[in-house]
PDB file of C-alpha atoms in Angstrom:
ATOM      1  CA  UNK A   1    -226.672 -55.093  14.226  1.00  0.00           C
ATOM      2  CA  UNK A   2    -224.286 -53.390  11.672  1.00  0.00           C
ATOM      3  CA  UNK A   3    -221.228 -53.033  12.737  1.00  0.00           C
ATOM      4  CA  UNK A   4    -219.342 -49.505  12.602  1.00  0.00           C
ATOM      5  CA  UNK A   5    -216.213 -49.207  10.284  1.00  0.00           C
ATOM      6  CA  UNK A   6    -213.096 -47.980  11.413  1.00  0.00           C
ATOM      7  CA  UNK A   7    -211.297 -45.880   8.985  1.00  0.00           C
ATOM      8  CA  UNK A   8    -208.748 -48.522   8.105  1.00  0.00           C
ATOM      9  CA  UNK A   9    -211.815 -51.632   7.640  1.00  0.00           C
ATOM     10  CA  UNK A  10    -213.632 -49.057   5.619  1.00  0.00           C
ATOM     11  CA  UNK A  11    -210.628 -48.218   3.029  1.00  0.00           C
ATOM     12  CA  UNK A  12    -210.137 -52.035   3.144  1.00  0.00           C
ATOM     13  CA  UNK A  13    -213.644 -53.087   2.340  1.00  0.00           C
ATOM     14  CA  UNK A  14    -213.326 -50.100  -1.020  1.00  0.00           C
ATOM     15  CA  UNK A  15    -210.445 -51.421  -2.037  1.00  0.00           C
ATOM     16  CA  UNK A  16    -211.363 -54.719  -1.851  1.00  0.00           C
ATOM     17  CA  UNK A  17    -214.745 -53.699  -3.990  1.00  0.00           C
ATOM     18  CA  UNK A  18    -212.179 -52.081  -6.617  1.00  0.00           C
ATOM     19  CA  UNK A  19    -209.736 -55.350  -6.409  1.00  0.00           C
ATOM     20  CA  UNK A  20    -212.675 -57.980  -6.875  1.00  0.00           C
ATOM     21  CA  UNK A  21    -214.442 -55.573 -10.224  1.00  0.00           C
ATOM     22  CA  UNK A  22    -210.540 -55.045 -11.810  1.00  0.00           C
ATOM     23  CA  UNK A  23    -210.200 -59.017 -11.465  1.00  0.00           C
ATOM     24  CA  UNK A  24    -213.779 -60.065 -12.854  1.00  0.00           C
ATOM     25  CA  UNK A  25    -214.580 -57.158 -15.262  1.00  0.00           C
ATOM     26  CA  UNK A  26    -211.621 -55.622 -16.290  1.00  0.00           C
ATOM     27  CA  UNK A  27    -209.502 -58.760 -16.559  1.00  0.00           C
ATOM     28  CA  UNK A  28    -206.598 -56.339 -14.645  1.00  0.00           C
ATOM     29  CA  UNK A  29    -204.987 -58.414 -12.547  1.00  0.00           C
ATOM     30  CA  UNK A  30    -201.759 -56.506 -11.944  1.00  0.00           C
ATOM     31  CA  UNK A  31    -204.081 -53.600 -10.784  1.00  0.00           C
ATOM     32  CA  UNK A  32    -206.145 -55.838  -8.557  1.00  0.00           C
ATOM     33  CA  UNK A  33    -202.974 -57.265  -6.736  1.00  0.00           C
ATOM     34  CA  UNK A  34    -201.758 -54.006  -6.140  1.00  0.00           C
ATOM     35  CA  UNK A  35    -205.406 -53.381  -4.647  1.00  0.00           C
ATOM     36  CA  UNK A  36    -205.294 -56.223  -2.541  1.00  0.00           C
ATOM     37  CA  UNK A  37    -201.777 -55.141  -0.712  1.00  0.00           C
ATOM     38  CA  UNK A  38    -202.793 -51.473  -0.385  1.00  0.00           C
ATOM     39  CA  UNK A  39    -205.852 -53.004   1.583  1.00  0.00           C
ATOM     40  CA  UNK A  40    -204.446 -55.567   3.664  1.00  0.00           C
ATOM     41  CA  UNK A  41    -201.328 -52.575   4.262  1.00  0.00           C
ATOM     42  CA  UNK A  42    -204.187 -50.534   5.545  1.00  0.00           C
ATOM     43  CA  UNK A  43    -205.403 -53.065   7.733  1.00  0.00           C
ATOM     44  CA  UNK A  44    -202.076 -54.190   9.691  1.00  0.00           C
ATOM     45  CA  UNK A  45    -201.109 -57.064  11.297  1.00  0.00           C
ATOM     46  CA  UNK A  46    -204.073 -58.042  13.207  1.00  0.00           C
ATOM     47  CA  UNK A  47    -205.146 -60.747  15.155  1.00  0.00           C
ATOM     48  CA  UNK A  48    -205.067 -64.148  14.113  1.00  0.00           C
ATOM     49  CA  UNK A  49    -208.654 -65.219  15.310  1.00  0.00           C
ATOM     50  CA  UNK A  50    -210.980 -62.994  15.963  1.00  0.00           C
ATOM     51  CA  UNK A  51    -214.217 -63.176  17.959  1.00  0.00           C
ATOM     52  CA  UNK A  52    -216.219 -59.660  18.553  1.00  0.00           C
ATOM     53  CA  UNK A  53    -218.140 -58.435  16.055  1.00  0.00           C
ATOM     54  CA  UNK A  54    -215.707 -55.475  14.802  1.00  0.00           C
ATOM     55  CA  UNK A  55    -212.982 -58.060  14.514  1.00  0.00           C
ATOM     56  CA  UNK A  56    -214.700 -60.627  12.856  1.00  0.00           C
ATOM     57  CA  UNK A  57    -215.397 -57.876   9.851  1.00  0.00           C
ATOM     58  CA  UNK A  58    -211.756 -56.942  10.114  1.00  0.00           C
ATOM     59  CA  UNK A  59    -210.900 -60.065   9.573  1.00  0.00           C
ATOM     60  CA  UNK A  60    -213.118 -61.193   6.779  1.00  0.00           C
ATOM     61  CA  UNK A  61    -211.700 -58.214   4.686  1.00  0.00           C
ATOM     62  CA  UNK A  62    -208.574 -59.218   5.046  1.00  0.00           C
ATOM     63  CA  UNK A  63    -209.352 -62.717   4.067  1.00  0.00           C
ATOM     64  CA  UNK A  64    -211.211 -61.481   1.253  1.00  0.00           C
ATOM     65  CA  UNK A  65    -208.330 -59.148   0.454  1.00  0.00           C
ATOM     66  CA  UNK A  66    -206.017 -62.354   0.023  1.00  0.00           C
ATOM     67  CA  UNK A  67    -208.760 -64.206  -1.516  1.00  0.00           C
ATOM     68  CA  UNK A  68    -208.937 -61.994  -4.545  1.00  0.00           C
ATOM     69  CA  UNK A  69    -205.232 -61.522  -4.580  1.00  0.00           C
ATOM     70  CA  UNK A  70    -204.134 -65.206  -4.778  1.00  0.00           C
ATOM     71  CA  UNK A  71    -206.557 -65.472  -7.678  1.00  0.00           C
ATOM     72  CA  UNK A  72    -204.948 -62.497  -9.381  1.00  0.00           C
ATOM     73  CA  UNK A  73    -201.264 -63.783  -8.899  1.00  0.00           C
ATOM     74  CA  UNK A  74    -202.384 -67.431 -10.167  1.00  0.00           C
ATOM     75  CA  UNK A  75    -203.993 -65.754 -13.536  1.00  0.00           C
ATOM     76  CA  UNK A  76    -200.497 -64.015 -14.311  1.00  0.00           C
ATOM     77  CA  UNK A  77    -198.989 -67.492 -13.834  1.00  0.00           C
ATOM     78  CA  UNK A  78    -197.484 -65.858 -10.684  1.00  0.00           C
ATOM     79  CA  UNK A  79    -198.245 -68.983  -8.311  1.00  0.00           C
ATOM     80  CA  UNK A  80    -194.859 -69.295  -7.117  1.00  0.00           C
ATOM     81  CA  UNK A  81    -195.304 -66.129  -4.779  1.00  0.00           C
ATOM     82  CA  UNK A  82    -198.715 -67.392  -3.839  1.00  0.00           C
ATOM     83  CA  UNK A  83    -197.531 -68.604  -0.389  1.00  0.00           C
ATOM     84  CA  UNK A  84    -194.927 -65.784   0.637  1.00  0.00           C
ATOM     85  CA  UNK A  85    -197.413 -63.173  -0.492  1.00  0.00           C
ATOM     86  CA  UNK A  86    -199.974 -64.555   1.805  1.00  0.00           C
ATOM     87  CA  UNK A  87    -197.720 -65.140   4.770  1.00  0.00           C
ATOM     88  CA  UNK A  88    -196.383 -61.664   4.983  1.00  0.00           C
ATOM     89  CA  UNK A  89    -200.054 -60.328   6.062  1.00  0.00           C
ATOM     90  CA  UNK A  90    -200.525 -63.664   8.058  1.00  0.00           C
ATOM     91  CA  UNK A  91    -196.714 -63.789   9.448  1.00  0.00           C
ATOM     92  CA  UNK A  92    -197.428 -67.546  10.557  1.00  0.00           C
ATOM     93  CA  UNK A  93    -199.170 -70.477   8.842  1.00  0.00           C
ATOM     94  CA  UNK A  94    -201.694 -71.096  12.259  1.00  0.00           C
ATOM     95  CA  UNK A  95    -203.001 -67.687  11.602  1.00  0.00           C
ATOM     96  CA  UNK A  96    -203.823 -68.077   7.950  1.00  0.00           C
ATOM     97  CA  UNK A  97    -207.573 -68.089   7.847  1.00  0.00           C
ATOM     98  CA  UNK A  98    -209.382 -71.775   6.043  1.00  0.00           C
ATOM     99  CA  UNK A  99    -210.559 -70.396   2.866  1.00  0.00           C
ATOM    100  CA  UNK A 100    -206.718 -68.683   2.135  1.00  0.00           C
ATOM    101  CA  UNK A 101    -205.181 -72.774   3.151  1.00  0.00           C
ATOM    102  CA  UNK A 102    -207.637 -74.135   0.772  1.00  0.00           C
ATOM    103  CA  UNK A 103    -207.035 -71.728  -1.681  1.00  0.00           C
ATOM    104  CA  UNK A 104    -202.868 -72.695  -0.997  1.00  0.00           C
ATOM    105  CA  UNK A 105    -203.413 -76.529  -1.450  1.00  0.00           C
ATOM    106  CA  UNK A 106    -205.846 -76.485  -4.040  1.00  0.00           C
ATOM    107  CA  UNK A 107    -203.339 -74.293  -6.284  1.00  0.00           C
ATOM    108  CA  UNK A 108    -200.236 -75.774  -5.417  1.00  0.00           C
ATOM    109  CA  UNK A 109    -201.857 -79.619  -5.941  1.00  0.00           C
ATOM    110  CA  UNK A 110    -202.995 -78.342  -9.285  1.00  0.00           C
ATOM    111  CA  UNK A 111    -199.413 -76.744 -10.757  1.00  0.00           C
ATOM    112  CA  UNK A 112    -198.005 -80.187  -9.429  1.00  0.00           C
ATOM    113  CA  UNK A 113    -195.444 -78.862  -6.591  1.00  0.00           C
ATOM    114  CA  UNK A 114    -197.753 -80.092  -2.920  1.00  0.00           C
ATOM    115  CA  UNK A 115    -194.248 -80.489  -1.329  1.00  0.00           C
ATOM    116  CA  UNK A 116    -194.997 -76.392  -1.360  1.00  0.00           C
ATOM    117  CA  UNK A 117    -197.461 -76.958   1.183  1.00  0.00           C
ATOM    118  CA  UNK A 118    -195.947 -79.477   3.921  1.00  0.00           C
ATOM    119  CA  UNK A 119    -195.227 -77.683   6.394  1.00  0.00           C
ATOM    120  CA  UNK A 120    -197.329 -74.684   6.092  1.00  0.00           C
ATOM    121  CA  UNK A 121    -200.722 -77.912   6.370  1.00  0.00           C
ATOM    122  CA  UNK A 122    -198.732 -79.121   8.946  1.00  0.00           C
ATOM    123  CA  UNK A 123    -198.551 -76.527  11.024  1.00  0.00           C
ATOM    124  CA  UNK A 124    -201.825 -75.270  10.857  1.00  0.00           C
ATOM    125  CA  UNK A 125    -203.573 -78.332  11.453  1.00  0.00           C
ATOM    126  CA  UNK A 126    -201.733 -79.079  14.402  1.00  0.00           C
ATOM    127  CA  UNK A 127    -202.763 -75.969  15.943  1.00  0.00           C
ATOM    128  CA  UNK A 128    -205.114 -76.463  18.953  1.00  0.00           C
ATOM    129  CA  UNK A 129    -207.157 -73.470  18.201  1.00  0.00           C
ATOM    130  CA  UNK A 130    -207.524 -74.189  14.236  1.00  0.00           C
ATOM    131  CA  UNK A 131    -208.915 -77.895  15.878  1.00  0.00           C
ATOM    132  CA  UNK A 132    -211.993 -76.520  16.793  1.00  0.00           C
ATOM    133  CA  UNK A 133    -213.154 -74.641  13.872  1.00  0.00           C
ATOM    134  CA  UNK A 134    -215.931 -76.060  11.856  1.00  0.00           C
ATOM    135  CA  UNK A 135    -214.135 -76.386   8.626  1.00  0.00           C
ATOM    136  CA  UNK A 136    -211.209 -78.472   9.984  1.00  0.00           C
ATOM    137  CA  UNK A 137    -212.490 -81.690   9.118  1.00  0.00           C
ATOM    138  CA  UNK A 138    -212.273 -80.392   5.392  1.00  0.00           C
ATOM    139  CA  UNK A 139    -209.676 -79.397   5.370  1.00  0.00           C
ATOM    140  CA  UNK A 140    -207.750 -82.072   6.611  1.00  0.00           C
ATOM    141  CA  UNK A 141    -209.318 -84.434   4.232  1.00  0.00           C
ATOM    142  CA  UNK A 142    -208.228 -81.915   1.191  1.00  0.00           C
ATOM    143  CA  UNK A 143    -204.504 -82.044   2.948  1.00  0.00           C
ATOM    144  CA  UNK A 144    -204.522 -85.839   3.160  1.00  0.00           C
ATOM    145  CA  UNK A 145    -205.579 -86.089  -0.489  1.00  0.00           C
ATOM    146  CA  UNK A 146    -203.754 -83.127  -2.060  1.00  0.00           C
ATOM    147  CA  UNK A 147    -200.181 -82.726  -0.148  1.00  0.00           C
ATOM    148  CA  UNK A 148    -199.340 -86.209   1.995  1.00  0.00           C
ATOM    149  CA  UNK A 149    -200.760 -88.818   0.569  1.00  0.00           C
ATOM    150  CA  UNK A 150    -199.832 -87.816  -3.370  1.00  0.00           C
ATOM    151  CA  UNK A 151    -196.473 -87.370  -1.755  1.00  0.00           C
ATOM    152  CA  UNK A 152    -195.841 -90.979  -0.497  1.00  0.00           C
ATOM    153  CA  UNK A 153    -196.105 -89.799   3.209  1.00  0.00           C
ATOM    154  CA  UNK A 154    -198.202 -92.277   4.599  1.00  0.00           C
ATOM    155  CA  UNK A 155    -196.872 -92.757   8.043  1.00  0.00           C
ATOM    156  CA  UNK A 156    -197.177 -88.823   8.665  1.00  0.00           C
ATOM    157  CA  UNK A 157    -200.703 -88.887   7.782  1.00  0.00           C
ATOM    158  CA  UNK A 158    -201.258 -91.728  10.123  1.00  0.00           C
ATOM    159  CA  UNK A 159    -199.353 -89.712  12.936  1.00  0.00           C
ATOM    160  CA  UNK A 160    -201.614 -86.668  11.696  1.00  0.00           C
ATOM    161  CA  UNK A 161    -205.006 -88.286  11.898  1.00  0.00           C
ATOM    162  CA  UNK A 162    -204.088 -89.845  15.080  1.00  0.00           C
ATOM    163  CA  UNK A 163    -202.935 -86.726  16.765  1.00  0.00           C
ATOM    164  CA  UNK A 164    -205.813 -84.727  16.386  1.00  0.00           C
ATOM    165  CA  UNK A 165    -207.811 -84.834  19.424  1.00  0.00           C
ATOM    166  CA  UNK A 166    -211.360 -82.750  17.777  1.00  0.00           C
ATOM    167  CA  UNK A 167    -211.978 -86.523  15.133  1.00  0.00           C
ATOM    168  CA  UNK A 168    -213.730 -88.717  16.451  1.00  0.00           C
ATOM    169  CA  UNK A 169    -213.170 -92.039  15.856  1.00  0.00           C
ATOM    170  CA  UNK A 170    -215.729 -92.849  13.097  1.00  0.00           C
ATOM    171  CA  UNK A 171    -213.699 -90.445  10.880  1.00  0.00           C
ATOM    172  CA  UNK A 172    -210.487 -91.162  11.808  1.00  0.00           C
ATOM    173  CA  UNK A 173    -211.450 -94.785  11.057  1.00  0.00           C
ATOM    174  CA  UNK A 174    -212.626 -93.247   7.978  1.00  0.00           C
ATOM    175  CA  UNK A 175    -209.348 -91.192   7.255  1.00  0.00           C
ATOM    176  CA  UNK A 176    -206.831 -94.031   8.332  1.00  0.00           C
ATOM    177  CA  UNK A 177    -208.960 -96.119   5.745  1.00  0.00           C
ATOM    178  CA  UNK A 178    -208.394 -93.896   2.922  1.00  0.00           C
ATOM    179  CA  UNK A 179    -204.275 -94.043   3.917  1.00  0.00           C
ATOM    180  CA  UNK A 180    -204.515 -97.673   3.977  1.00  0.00           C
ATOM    181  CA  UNK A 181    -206.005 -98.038  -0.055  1.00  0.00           C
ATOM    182  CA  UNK A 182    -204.082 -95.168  -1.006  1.00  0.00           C
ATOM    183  CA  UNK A 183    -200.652 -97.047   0.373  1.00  0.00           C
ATOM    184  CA  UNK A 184    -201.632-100.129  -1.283  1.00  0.00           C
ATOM    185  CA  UNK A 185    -202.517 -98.268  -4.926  1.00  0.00           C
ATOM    186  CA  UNK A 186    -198.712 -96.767  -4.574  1.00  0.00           C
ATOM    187  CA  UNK A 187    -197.369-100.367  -3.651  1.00  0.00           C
ATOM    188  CA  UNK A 188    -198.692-101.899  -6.395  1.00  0.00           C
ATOM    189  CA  UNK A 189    -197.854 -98.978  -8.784  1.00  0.00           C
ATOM    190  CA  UNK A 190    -194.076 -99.798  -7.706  1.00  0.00           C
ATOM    191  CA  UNK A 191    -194.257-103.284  -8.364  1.00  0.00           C
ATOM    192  CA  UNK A 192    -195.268-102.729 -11.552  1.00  0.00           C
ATOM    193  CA  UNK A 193    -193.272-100.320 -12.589  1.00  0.00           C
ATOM    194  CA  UNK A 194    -190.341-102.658 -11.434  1.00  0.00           C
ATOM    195  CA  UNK A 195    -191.635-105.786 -13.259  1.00  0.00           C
ATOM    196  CA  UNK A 196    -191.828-103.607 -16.404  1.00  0.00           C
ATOM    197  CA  UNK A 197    -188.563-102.555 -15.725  1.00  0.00           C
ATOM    198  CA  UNK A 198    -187.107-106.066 -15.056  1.00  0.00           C
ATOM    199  CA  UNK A 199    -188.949-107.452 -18.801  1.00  0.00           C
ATOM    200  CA  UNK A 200    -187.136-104.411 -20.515  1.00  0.00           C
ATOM    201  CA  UNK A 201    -184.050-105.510 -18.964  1.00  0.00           C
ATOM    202  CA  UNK A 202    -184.495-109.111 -19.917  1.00  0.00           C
ATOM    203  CA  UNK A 203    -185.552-108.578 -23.341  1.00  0.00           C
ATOM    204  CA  UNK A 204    -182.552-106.624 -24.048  1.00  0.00           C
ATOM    205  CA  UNK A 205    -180.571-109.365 -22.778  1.00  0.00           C
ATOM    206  CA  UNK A 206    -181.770-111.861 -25.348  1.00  0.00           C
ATOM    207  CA  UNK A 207    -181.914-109.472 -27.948  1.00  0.00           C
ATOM    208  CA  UNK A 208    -178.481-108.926 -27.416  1.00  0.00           C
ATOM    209  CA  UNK A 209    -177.392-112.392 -26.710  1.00  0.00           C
ATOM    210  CA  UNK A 210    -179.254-113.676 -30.180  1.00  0.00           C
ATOM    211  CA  UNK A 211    -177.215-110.816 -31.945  1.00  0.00           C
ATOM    212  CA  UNK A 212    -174.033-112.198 -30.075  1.00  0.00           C
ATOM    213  CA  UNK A 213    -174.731-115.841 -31.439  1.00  0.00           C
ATOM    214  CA  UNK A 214    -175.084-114.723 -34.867  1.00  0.00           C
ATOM    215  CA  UNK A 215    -172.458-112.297 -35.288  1.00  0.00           C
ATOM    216  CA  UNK A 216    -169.829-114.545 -34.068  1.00  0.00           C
ATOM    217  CA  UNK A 217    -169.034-116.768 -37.032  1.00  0.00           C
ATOM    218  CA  UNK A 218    -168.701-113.465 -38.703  1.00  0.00           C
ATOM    219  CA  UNK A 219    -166.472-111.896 -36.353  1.00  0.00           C
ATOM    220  CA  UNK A 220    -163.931-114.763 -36.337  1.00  0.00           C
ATOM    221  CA  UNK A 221    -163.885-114.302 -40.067  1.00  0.00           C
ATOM    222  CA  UNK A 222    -163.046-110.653 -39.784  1.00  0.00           C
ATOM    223  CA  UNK A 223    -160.661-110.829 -37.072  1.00  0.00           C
ATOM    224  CA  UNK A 224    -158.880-113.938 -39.692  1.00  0.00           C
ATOM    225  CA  UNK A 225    -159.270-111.263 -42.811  1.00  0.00           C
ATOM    226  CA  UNK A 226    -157.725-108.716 -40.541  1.00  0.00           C
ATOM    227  CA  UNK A 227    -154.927-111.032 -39.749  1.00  0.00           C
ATOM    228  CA  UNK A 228    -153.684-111.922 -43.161  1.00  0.00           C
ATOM    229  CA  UNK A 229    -154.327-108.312 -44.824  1.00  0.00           C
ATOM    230  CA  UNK A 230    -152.320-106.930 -41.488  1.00  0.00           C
ATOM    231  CA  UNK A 231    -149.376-107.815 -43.441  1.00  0.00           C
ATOM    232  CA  UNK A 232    -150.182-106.398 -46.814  1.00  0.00           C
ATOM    233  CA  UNK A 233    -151.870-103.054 -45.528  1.00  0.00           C
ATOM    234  CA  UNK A 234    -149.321-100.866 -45.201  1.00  0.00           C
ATOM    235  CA  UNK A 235    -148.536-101.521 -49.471  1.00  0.00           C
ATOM    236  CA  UNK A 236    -152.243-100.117 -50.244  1.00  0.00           C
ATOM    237  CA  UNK A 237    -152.977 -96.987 -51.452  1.00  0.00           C
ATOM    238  CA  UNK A 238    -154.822 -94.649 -48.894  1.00  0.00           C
ATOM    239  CA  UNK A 239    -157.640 -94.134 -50.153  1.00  0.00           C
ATOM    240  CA  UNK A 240    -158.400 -98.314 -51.024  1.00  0.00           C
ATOM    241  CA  UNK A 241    -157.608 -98.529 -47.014  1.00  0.00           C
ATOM    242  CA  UNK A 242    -160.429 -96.238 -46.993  1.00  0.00           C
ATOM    243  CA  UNK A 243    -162.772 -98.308 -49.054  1.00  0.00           C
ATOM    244  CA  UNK A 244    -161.880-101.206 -47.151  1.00  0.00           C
ATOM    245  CA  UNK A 245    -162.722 -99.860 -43.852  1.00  0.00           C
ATOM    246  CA  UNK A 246    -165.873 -98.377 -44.733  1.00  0.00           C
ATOM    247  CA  UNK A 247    -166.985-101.953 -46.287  1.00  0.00           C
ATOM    248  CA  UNK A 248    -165.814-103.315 -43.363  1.00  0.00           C
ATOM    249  CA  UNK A 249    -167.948-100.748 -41.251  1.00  0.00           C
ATOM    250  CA  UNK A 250    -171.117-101.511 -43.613  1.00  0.00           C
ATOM    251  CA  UNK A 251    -171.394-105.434 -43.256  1.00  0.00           C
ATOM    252  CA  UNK A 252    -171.412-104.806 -39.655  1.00  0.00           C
ATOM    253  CA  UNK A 253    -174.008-101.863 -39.629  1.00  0.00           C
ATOM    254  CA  UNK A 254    -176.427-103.337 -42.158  1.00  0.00           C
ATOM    255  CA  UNK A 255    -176.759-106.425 -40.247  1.00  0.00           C
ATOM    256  CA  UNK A 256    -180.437-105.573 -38.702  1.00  0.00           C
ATOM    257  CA  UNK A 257    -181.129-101.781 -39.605  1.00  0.00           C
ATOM    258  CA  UNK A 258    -184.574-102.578 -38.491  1.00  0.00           C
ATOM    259  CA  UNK A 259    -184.336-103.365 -35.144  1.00  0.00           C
ATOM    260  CA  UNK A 260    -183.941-100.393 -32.751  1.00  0.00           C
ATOM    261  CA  UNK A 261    -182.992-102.912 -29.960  1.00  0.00           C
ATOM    262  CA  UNK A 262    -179.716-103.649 -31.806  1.00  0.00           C
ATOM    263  CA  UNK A 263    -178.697 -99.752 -31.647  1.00  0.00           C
ATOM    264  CA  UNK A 264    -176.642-100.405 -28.499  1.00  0.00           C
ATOM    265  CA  UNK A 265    -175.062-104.028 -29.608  1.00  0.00           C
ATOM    266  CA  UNK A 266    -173.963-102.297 -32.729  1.00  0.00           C
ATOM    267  CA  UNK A 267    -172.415 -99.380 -31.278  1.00  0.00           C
ATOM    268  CA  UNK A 268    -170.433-101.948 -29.140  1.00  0.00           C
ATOM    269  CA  UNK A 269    -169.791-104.011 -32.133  1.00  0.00           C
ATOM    270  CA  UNK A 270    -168.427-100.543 -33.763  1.00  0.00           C
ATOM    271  CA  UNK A 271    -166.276 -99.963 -30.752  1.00  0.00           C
ATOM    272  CA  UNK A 272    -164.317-103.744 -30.465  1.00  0.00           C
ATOM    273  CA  UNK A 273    -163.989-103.055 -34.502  1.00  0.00           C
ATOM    274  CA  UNK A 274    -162.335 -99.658 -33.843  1.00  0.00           C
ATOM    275  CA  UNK A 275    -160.046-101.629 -31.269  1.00  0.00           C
ATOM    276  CA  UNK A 276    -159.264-104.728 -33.201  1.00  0.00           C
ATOM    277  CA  UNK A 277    -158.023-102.453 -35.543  1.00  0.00           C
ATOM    278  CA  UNK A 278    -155.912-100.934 -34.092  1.00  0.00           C
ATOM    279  CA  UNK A 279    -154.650-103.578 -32.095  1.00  0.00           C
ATOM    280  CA  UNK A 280    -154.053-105.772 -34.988  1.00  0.00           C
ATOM    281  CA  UNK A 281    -152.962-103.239 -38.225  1.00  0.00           C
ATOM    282  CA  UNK A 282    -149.417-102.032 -38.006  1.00  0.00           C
ATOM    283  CA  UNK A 283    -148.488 -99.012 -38.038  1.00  0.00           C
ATOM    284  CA  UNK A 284    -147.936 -97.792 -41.546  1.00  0.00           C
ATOM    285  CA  UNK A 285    -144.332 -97.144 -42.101  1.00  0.00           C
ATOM    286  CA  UNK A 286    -143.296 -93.677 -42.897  1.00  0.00           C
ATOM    287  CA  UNK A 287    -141.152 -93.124 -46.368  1.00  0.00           C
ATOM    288  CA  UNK A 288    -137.505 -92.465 -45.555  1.00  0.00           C
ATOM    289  CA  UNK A 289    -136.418 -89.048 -45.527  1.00  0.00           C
TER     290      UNK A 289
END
């Protein structure tokens, strides 16, 4: 039986024609968001799940409605007001209808920022009356693999899986399985990255230590050059004290040029030059007045 429009349904259900052909054909997506709110504004609040057949139209519009709407803000790179948008027609995440959380998760997994989605899954999977719908299941897998588990939250998606009365136990033996490989994959990810970490670390160490060994015959011989010309400095013109120092700065810096490793020694080695110098030159004596 078709069912009879209401004024507001039936300005809904135009706009929403309007909203889907500016998105699709015209490529308008400005124009089709502003569609979108004038027909879920039409529609009010509404209830959250419906069951007649004049409510079920009522609220497939408005689903619809967001539908089209989320698609249009995501085009114009507008996916950070994705989630607010939707909520102020929905008011509460348990309301929001399957295909609009889908849409939510999908979006948010695919710009990189699931964290967005937390507590919005959450709460809508914990709700009794979303338990019994038909696309639950789904949609619980697509939270599990888009929002918890990529997130590192492993015991909450046990406590999720096990809390929800509507799985049976062949799939939550199949969802606690998933957890379990998926925990394992990020424990062995860690390792690695820390024994990768650990080699850089040690390699640097010798690097350095090798650099050490053969720089300090050389170093003794500076700090004895810098000794003896300590004395004599202060006669030299400036600018030889110039040349000197720059010398000095080159046999140190064109050691290993080569070797990227030895950027950090050498800007050490640059640093315990700057202060044996001026530890061990004395001041130069200003000409009497």
């Amino acid at each position: 039986e078709t069912p009879v429009w209401a004024p507001g349904p039936a300005q809904a259900a135009a706009l929403l024609e309007e909203a889907a052909d500016l998105l699709v054909l015209h490529r308008d997506f400005a124009a089709a968001v502003e569609r979108c709110e004038a027909g879920c504004d039409s529609l009010g609040p509404g209830p959250g799940h419906d069951r007649c057949l004049f409510l079920t139209s009522f609220a497939e519009v408005k689903c619809s409605l967001c539908v089209v709407g989320i698609q249009a803000l995501a085009e114009m790179n507008r996916w950070r007001e994705v989630l607010s948008w939707v909520l102020q027609y929905y008011h509460v995440p348990e309301h929001l209808p399957p295909k609009v959380l889908e849409l939510c998760i999908l979006l948010y997994s695919k710009v990189r920022e699931p964290q967005v989605m937390l507590e919005v899954g959450s709460s809508w999977l914990r709700a009794h009356a979303n338990q019994s719908l038909p696309e639950f299941g789904s949609l619980l897998e697509l939270y599990l693999a888009q929002v918890l588990l990529p997130l590192g939250r492993f015991e909450g998606a046990e406590e999720l899986v096990r809390g929800c009365a509507m799985v049976n136990s062949e799939q939550q033996l199949e969802f606690l399985g998933t957890i379990c490989e998926s925990r394992c994959r990020w424990t062995q990810r860690e390792e690695t990255c820390s024994a990768a970490e650990e080699q850089q670390d040690s390699a640097t160490e010798t690097v350095l230590g090798v650099l050490s060994q053969k720089l300090l015959p050389m170093l003794t011989l500076l700090h004895r050059a810098l000794r003896s010309m300590s004395n004599h400095f202060y006669l030299l013109p400036y600018k030889k004290m110039l040349l000197a120092t720059f010398l000095l700065y080159l046999v140190v810096v064109k050691l290993d040029p080569a070797s990227p490793t030895s950027l950090p020694f050498i800007y050490k080695l640059v640093q315990l030059f700057r202060q044996a110098w001026a530890a061990l030159l004395p001041p130069i004596p200003r000409p009497p007045i």
